[in-house]
PDB file of N, CA and C in Angstrom:
ATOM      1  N   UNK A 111       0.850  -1.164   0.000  1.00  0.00           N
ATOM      2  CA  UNK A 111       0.000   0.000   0.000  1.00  0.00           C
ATOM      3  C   UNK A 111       0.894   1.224   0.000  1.00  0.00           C
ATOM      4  N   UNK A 112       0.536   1.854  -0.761  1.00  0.00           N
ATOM      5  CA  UNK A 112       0.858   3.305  -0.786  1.00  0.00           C
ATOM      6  C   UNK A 112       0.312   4.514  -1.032  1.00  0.00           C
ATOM      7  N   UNK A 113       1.043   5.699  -0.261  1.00  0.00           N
ATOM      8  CA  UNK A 113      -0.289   6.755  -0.560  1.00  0.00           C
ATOM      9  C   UNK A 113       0.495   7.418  -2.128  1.00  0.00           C
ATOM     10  N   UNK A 114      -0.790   7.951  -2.297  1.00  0.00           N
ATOM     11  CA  UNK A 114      -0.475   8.654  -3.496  1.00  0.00           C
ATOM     12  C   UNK A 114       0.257   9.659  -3.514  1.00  0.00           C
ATOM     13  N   UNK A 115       1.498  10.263  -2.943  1.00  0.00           N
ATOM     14  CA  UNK A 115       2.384  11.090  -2.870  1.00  0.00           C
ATOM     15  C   UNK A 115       3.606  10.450  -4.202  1.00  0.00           C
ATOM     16  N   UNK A 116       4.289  11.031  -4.474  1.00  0.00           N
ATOM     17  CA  UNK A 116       5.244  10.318  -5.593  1.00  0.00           C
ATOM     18  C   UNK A 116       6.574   9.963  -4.665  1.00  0.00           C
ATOM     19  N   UNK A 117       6.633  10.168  -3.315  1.00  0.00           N
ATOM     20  CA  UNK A 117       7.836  10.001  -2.639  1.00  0.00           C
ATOM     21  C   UNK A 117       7.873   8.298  -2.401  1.00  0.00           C
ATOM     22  N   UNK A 118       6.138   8.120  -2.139  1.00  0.00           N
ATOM     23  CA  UNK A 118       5.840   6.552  -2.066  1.00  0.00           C
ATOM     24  C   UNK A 118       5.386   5.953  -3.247  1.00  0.00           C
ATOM     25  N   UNK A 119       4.852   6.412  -3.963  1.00  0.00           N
ATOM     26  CA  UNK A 119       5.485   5.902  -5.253  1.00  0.00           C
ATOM     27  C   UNK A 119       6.716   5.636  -5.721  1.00  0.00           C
ATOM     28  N   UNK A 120       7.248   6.012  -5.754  1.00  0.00           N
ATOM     29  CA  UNK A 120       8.852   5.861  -6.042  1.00  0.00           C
ATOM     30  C   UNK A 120       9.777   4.738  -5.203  1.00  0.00           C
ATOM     31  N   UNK A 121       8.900   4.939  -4.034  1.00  0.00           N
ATOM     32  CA  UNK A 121       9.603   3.669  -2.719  1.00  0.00           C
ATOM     33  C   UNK A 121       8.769   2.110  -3.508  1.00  0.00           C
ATOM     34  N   UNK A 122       7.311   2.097  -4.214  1.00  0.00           N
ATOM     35  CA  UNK A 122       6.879   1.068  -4.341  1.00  0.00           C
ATOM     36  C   UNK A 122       7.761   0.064  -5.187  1.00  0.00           C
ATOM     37  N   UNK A 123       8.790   0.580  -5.535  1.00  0.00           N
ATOM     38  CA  UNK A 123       9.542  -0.123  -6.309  1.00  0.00           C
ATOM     39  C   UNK A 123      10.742  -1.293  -5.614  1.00  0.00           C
ATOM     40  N   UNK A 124      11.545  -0.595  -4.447  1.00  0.00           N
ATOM     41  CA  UNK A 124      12.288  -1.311  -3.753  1.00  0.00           C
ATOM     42  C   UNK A 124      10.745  -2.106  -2.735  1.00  0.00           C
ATOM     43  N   UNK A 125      10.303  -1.913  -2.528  1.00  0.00           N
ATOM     44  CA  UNK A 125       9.047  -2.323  -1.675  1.00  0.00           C
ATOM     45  C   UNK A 125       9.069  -4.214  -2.531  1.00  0.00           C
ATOM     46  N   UNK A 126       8.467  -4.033  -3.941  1.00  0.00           N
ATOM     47  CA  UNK A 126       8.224  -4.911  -4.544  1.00  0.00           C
ATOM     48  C   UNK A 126       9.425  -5.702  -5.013  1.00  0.00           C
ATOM     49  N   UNK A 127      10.391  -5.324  -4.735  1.00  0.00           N
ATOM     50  CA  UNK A 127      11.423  -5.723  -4.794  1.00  0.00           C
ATOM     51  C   UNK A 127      11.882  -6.642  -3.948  1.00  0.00           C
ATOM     52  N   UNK A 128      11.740  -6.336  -2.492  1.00  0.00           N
ATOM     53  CA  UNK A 128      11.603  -6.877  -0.867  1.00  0.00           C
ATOM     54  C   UNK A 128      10.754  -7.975  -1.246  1.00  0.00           C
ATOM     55  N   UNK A 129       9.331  -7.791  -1.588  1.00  0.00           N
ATOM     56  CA  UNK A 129       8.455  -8.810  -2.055  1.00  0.00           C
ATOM     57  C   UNK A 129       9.058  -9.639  -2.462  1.00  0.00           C
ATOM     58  N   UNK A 130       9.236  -9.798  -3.696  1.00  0.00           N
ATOM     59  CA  UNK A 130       9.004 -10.659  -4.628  1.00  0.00           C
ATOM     60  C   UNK A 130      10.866 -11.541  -3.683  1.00  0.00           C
ATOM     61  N   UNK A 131      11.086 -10.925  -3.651  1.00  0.00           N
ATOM     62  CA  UNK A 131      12.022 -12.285  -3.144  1.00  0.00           C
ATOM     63  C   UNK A 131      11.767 -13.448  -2.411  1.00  0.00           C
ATOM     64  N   UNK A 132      10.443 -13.086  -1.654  1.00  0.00           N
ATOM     65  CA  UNK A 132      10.169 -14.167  -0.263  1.00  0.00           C
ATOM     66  C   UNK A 132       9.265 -14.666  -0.553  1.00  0.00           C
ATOM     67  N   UNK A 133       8.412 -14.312  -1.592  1.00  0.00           N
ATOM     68  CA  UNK A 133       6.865 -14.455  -2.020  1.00  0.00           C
ATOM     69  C   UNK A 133       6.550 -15.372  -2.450  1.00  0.00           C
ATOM     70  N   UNK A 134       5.631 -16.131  -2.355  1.00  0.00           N
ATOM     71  CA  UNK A 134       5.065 -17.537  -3.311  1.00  0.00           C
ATOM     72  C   UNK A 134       5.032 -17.066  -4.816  1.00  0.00           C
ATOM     73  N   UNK A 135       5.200 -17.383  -5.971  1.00  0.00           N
ATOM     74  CA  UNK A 135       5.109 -16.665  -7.548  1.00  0.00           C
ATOM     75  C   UNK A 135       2.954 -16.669  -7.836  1.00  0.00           C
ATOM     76  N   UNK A 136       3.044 -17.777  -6.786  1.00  0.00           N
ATOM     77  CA  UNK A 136       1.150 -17.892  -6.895  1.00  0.00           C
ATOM     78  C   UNK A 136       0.160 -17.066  -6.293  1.00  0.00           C
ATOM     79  N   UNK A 137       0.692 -16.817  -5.427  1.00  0.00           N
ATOM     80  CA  UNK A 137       0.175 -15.419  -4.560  1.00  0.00           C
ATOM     81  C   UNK A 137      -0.213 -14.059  -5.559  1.00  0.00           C
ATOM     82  N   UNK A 138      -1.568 -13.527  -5.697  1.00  0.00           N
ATOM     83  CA  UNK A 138      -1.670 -12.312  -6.360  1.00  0.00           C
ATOM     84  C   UNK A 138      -1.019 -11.213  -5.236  1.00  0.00           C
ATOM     85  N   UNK A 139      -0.568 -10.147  -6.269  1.00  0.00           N
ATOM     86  CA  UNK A 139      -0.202  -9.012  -5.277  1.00  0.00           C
ATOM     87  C   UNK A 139      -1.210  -8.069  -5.829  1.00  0.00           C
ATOM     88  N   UNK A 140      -0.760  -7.053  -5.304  1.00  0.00           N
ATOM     89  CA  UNK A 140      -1.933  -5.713  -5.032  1.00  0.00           C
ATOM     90  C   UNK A 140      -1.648  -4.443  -4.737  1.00  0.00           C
ATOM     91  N   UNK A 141      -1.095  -3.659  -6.006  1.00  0.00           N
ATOM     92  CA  UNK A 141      -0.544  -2.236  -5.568  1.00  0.00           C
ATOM     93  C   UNK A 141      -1.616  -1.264  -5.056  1.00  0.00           C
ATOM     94  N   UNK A 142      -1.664  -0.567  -3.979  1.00  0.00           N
ATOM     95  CA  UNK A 142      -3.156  -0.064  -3.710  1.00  0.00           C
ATOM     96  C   UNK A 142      -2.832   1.102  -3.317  1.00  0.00           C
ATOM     97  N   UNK A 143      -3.049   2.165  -3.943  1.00  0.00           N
ATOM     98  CA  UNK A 143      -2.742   3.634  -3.701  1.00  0.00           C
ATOM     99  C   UNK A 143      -4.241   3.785  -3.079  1.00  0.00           C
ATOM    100  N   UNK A 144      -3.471   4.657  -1.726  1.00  0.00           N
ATOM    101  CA  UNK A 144      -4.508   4.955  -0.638  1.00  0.00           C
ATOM    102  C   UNK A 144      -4.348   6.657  -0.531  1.00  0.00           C
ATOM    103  N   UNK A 145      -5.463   7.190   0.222  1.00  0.00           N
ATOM    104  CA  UNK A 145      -5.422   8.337   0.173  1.00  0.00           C
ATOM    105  C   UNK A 145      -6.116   9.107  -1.009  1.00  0.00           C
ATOM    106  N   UNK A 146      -6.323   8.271  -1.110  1.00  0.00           N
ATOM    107  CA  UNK A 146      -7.269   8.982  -3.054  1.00  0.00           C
ATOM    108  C   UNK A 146      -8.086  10.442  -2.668  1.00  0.00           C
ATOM    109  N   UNK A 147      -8.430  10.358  -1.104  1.00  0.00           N
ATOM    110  CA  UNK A 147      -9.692  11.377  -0.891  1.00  0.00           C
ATOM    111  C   UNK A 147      -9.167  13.009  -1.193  1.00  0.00           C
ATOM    112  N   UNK A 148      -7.570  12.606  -0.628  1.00  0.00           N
ATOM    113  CA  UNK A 148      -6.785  14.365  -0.639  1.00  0.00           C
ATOM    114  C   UNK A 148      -6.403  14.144  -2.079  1.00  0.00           C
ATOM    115  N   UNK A 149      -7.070  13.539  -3.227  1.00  0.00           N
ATOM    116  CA  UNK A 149      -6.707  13.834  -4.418  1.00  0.00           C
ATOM    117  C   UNK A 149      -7.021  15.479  -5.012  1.00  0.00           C
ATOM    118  N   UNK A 150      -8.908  15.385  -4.546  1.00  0.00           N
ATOM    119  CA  UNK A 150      -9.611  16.389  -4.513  1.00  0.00           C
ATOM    120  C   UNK A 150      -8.509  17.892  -4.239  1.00  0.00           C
ATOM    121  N   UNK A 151      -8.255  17.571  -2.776  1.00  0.00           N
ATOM    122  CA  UNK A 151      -7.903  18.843  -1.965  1.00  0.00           C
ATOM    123  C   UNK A 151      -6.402  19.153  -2.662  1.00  0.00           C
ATOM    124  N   UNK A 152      -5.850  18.540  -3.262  1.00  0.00           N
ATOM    125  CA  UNK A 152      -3.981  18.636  -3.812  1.00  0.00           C
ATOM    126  C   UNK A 152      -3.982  19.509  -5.239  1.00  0.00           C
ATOM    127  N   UNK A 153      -3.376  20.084  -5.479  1.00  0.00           N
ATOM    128  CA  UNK A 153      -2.975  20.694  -6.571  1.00  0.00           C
ATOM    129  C   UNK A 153      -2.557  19.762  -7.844  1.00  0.00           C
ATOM    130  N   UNK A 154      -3.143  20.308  -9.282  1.00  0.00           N
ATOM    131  CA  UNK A 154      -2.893  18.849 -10.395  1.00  0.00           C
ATOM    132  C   UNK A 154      -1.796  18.438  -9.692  1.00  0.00           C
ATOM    133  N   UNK A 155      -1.169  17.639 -10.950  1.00  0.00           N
ATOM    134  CA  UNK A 155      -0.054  16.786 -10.660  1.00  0.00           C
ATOM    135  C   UNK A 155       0.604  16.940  -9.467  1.00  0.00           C
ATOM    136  N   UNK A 156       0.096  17.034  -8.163  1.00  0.00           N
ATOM    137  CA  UNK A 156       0.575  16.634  -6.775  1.00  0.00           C
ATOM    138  C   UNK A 156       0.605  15.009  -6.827  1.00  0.00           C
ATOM    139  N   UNK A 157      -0.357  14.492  -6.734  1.00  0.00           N
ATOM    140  CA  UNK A 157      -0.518  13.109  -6.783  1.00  0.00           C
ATOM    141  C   UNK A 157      -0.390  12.110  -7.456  1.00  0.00           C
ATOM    142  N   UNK A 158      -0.430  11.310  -7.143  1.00  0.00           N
ATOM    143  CA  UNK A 158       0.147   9.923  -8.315  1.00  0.00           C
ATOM    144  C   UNK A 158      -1.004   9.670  -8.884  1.00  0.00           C
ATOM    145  N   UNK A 159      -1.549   9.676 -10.857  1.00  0.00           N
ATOM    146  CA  UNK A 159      -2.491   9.698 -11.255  1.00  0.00           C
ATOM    147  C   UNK A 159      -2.667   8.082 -10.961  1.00  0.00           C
ATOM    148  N   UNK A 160      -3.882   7.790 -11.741  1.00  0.00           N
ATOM    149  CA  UNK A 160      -4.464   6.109 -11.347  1.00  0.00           C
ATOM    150  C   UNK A 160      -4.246   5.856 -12.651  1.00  0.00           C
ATOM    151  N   UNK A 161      -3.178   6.523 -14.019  1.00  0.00           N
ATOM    152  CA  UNK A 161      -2.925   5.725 -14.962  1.00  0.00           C
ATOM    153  C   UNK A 161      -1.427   5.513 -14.653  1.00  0.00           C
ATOM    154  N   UNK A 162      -0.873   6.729 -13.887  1.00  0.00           N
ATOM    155  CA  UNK A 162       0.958   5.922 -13.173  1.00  0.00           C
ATOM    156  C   UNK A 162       0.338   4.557 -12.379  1.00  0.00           C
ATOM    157  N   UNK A 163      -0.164   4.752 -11.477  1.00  0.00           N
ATOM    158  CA  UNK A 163      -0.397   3.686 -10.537  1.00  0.00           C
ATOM    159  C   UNK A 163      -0.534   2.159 -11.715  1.00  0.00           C
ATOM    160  N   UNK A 164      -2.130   2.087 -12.519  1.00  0.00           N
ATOM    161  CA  UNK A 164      -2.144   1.131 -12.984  1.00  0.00           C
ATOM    162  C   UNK A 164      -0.492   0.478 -13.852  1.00  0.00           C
ATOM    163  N   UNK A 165      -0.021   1.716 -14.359  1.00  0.00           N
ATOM    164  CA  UNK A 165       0.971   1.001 -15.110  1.00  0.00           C
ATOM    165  C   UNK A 165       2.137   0.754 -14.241  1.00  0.00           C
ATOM    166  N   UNK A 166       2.174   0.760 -13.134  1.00  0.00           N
ATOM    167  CA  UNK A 166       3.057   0.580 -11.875  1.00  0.00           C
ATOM    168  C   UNK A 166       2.895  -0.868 -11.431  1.00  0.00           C
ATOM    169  N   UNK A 167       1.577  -1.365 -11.175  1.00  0.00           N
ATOM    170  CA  UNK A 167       0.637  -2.722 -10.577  1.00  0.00           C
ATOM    171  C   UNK A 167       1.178  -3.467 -12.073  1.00  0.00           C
ATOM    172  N   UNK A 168       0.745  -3.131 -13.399  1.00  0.00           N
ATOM    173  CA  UNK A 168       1.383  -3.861 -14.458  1.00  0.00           C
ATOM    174  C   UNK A 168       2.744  -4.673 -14.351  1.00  0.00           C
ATOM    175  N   UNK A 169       3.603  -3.385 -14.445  1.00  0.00           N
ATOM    176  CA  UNK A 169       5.033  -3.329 -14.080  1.00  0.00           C
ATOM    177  C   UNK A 169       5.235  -4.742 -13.287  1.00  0.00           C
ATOM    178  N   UNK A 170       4.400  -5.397 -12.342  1.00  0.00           N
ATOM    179  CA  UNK A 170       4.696  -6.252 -11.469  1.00  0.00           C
ATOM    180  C   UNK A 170       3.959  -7.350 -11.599  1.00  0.00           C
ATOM    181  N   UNK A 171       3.081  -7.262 -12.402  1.00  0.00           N
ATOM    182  CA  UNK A 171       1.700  -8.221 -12.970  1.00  0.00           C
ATOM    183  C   UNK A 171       1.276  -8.309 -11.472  1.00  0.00           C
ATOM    184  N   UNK A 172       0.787  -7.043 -11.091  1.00  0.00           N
ATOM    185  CA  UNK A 172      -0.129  -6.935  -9.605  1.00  0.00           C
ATOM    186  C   UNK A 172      -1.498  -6.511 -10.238  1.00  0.00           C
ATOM    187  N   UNK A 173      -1.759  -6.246  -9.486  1.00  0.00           N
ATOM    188  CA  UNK A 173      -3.897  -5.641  -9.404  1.00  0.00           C
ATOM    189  C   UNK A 173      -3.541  -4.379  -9.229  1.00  0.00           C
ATOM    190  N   UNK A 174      -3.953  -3.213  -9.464  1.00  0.00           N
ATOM    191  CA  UNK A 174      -4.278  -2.049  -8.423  1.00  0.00           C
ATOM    192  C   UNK A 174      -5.358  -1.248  -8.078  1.00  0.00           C
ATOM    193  N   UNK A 175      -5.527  -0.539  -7.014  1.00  0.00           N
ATOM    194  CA  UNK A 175      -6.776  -0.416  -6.470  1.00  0.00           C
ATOM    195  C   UNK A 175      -6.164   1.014  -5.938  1.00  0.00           C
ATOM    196  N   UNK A 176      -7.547   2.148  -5.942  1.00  0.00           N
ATOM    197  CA  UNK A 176      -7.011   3.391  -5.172  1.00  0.00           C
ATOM    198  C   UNK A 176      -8.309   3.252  -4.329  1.00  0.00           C
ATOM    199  N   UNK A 177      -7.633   3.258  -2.927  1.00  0.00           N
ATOM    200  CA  UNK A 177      -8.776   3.777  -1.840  1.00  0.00           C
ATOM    201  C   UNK A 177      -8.543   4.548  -1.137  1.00  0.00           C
ATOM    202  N   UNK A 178      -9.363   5.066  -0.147  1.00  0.00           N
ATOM    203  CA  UNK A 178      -9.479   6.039   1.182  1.00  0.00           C
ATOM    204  C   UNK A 178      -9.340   5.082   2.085  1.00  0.00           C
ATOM    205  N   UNK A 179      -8.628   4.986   3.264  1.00  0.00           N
ATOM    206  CA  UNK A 179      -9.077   4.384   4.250  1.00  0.00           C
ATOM    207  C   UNK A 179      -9.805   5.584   5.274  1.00  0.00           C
ATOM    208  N   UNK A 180      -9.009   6.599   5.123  1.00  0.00           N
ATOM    209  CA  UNK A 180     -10.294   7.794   5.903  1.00  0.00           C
ATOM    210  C   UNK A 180     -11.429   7.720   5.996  1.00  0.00           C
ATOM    211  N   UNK A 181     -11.936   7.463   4.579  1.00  0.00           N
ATOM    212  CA  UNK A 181     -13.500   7.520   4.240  1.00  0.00           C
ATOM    213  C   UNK A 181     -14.170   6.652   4.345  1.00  0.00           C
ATOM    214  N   UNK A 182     -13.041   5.070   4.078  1.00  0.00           N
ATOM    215  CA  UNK A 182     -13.901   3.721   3.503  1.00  0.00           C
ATOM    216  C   UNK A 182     -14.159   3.561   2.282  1.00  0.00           C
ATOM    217  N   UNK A 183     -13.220   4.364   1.538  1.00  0.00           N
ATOM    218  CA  UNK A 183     -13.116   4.315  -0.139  1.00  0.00           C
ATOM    219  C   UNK A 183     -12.881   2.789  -0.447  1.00  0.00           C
ATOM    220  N   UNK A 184     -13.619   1.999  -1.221  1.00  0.00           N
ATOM    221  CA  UNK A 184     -13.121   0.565  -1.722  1.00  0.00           C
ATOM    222  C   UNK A 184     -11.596  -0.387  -0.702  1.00  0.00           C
ATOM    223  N   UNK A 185     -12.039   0.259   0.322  1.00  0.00           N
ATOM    224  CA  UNK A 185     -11.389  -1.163   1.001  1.00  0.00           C
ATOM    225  C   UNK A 185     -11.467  -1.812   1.423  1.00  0.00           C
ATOM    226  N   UNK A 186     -12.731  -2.307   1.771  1.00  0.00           N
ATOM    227  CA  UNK A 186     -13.419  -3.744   1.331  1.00  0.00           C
ATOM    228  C   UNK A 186     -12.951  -4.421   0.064  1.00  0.00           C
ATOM    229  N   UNK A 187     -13.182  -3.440  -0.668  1.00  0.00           N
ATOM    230  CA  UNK A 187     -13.287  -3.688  -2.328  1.00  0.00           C
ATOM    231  C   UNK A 187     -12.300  -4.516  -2.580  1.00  0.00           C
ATOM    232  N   UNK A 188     -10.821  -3.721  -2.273  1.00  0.00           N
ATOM    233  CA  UNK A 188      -9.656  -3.882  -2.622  1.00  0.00           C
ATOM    234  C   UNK A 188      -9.228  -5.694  -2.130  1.00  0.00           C
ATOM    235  N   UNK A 189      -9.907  -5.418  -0.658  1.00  0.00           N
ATOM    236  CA  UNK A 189      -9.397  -7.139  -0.136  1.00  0.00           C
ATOM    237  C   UNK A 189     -10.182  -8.121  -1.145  1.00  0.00           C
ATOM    238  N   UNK A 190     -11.421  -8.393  -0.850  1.00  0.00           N
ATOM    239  CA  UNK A 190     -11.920  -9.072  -1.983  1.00  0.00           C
ATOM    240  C   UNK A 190     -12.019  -9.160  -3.151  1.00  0.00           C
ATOM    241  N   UNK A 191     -11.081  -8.349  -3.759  1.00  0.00           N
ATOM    242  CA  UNK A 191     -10.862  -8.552  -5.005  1.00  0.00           C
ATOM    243  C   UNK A 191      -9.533  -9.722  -5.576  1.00  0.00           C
ATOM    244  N   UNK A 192      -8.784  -9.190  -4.152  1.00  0.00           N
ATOM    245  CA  UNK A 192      -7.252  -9.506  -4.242  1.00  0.00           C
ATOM    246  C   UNK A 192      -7.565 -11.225  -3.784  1.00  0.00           C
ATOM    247  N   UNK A 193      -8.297 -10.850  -3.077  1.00  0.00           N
ATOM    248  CA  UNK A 193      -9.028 -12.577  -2.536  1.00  0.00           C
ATOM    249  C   UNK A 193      -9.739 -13.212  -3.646  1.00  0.00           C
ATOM    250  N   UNK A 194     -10.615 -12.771  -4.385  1.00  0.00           N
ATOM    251  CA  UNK A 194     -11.032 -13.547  -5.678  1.00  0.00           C
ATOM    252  C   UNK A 194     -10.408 -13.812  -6.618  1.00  0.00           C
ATOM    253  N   UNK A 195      -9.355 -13.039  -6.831  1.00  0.00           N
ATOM    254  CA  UNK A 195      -8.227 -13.448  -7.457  1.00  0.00           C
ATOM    255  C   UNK A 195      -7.345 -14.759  -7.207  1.00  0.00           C
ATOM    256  N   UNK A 196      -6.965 -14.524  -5.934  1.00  0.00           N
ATOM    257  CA  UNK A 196      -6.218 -15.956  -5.126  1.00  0.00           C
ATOM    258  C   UNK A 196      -6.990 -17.028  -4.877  1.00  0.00           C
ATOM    259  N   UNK A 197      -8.403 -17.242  -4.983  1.00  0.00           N
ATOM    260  CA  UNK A 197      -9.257 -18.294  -4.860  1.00  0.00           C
ATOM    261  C   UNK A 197      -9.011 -18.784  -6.484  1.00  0.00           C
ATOM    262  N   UNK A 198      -9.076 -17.882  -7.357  1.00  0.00           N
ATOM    263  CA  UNK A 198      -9.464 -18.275  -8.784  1.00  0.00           C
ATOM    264  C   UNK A 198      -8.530 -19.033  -9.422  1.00  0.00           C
ATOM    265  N   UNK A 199      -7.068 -18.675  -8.704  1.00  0.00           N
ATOM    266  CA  UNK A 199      -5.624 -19.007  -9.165  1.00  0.00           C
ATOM    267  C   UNK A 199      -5.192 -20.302  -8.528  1.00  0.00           C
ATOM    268  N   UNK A 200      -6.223 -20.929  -7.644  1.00  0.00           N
ATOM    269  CA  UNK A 200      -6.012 -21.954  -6.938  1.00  0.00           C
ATOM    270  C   UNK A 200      -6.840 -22.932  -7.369  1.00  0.00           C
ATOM    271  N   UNK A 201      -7.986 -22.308  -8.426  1.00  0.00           N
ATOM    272  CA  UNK A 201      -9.171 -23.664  -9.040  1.00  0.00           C
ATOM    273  C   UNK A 201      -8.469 -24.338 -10.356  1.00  0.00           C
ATOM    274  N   UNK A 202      -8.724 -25.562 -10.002  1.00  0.00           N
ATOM    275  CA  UNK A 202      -8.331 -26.114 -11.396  1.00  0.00           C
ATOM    276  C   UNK A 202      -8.578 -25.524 -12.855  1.00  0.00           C
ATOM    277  N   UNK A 203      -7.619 -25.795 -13.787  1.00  0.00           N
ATOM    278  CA  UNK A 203      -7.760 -25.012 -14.585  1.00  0.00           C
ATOM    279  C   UNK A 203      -8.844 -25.665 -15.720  1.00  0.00           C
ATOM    280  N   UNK A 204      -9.232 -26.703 -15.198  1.00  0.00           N
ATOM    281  CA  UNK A 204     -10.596 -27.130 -16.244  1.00  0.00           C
ATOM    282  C   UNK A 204     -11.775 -27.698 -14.705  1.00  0.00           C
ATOM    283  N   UNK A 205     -11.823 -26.918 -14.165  1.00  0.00           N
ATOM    284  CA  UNK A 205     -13.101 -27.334 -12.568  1.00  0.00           C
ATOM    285  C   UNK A 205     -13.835 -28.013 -13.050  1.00  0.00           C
ATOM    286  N   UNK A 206     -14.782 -28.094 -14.830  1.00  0.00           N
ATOM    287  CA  UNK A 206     -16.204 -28.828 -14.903  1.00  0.00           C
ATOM    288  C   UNK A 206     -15.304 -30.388 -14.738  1.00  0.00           C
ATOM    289  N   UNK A 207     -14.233 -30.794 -15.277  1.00  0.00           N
ATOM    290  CA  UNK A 207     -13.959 -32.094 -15.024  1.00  0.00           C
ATOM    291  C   UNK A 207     -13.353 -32.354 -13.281  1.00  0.00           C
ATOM    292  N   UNK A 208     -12.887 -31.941 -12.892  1.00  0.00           N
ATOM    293  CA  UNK A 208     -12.473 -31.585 -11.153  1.00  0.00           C
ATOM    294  C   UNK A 208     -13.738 -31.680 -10.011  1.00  0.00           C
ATOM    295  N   UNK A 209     -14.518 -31.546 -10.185  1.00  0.00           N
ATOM    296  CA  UNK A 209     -15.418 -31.235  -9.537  1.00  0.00           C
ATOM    297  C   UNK A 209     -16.722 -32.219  -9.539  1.00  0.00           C
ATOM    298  N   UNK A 210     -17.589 -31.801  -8.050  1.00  0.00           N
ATOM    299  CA  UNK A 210     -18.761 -33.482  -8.163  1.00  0.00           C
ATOM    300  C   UNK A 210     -19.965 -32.406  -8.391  1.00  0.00           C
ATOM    301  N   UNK A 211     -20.749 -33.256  -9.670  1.00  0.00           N
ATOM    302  CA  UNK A 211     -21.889 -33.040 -10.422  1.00  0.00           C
ATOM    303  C   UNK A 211     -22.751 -32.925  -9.350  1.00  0.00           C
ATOM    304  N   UNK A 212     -24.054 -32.259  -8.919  1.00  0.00           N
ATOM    305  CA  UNK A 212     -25.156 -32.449  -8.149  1.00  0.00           C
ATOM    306  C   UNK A 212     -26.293 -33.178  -8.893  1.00  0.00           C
ATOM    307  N   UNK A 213     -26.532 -34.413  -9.152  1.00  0.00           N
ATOM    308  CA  UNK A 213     -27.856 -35.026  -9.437  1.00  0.00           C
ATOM    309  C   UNK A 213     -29.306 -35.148  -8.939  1.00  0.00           C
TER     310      UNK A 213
END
């Protein structure tokens, strides 16, 4: 997680770096720029737009997500997404043969 300042942007890089060394390769990750709410209140380009961000989450074949935790901006959202992801990456990759029919 990071807020949308470019100082932490710029850190998300050694961050994912730290990651990915210890990390399962199966595990989804999840770049999630927080703070979205003082997007409003910041001057343009103060903040990290949500097309740097997405192409940042790319960069890493992560997800990304911008929330508030102030407000309760999508962070719910953000976990269950990152969670439907990791459920999905764990189902067989053909389930109709894997799986018991209900008769």
């Amino acid at each position: 997680m990071m807020s949308l300042s470019e100082s932490s942007f710029l850190n998300v890089r050694e961050w994912m770096g730290q990651i990915q060394e210890c990390r399962d390769e199966q595990l989804p990750m999840c770049v999630i720029g927080n703070k979205v709410d003082l997007r409003e209140d910041r001057p343009e380009g103060s903040c990290v737009s949500t097309v740097d961000g997405e192409r940042l989450a790319r960069t890493y074949n992560a997800l990304f997500c911008e929330t508030s935790a102030k407000v309760g901006t999508n962070v719910v959202e953000a976990v269950l997404h990152l969670d439907k992801v990791r459920i999905l990456k764990t189902l067989p990759s053909n389930p109709s043969t894997s799986l018991p029919r209900n008769t």
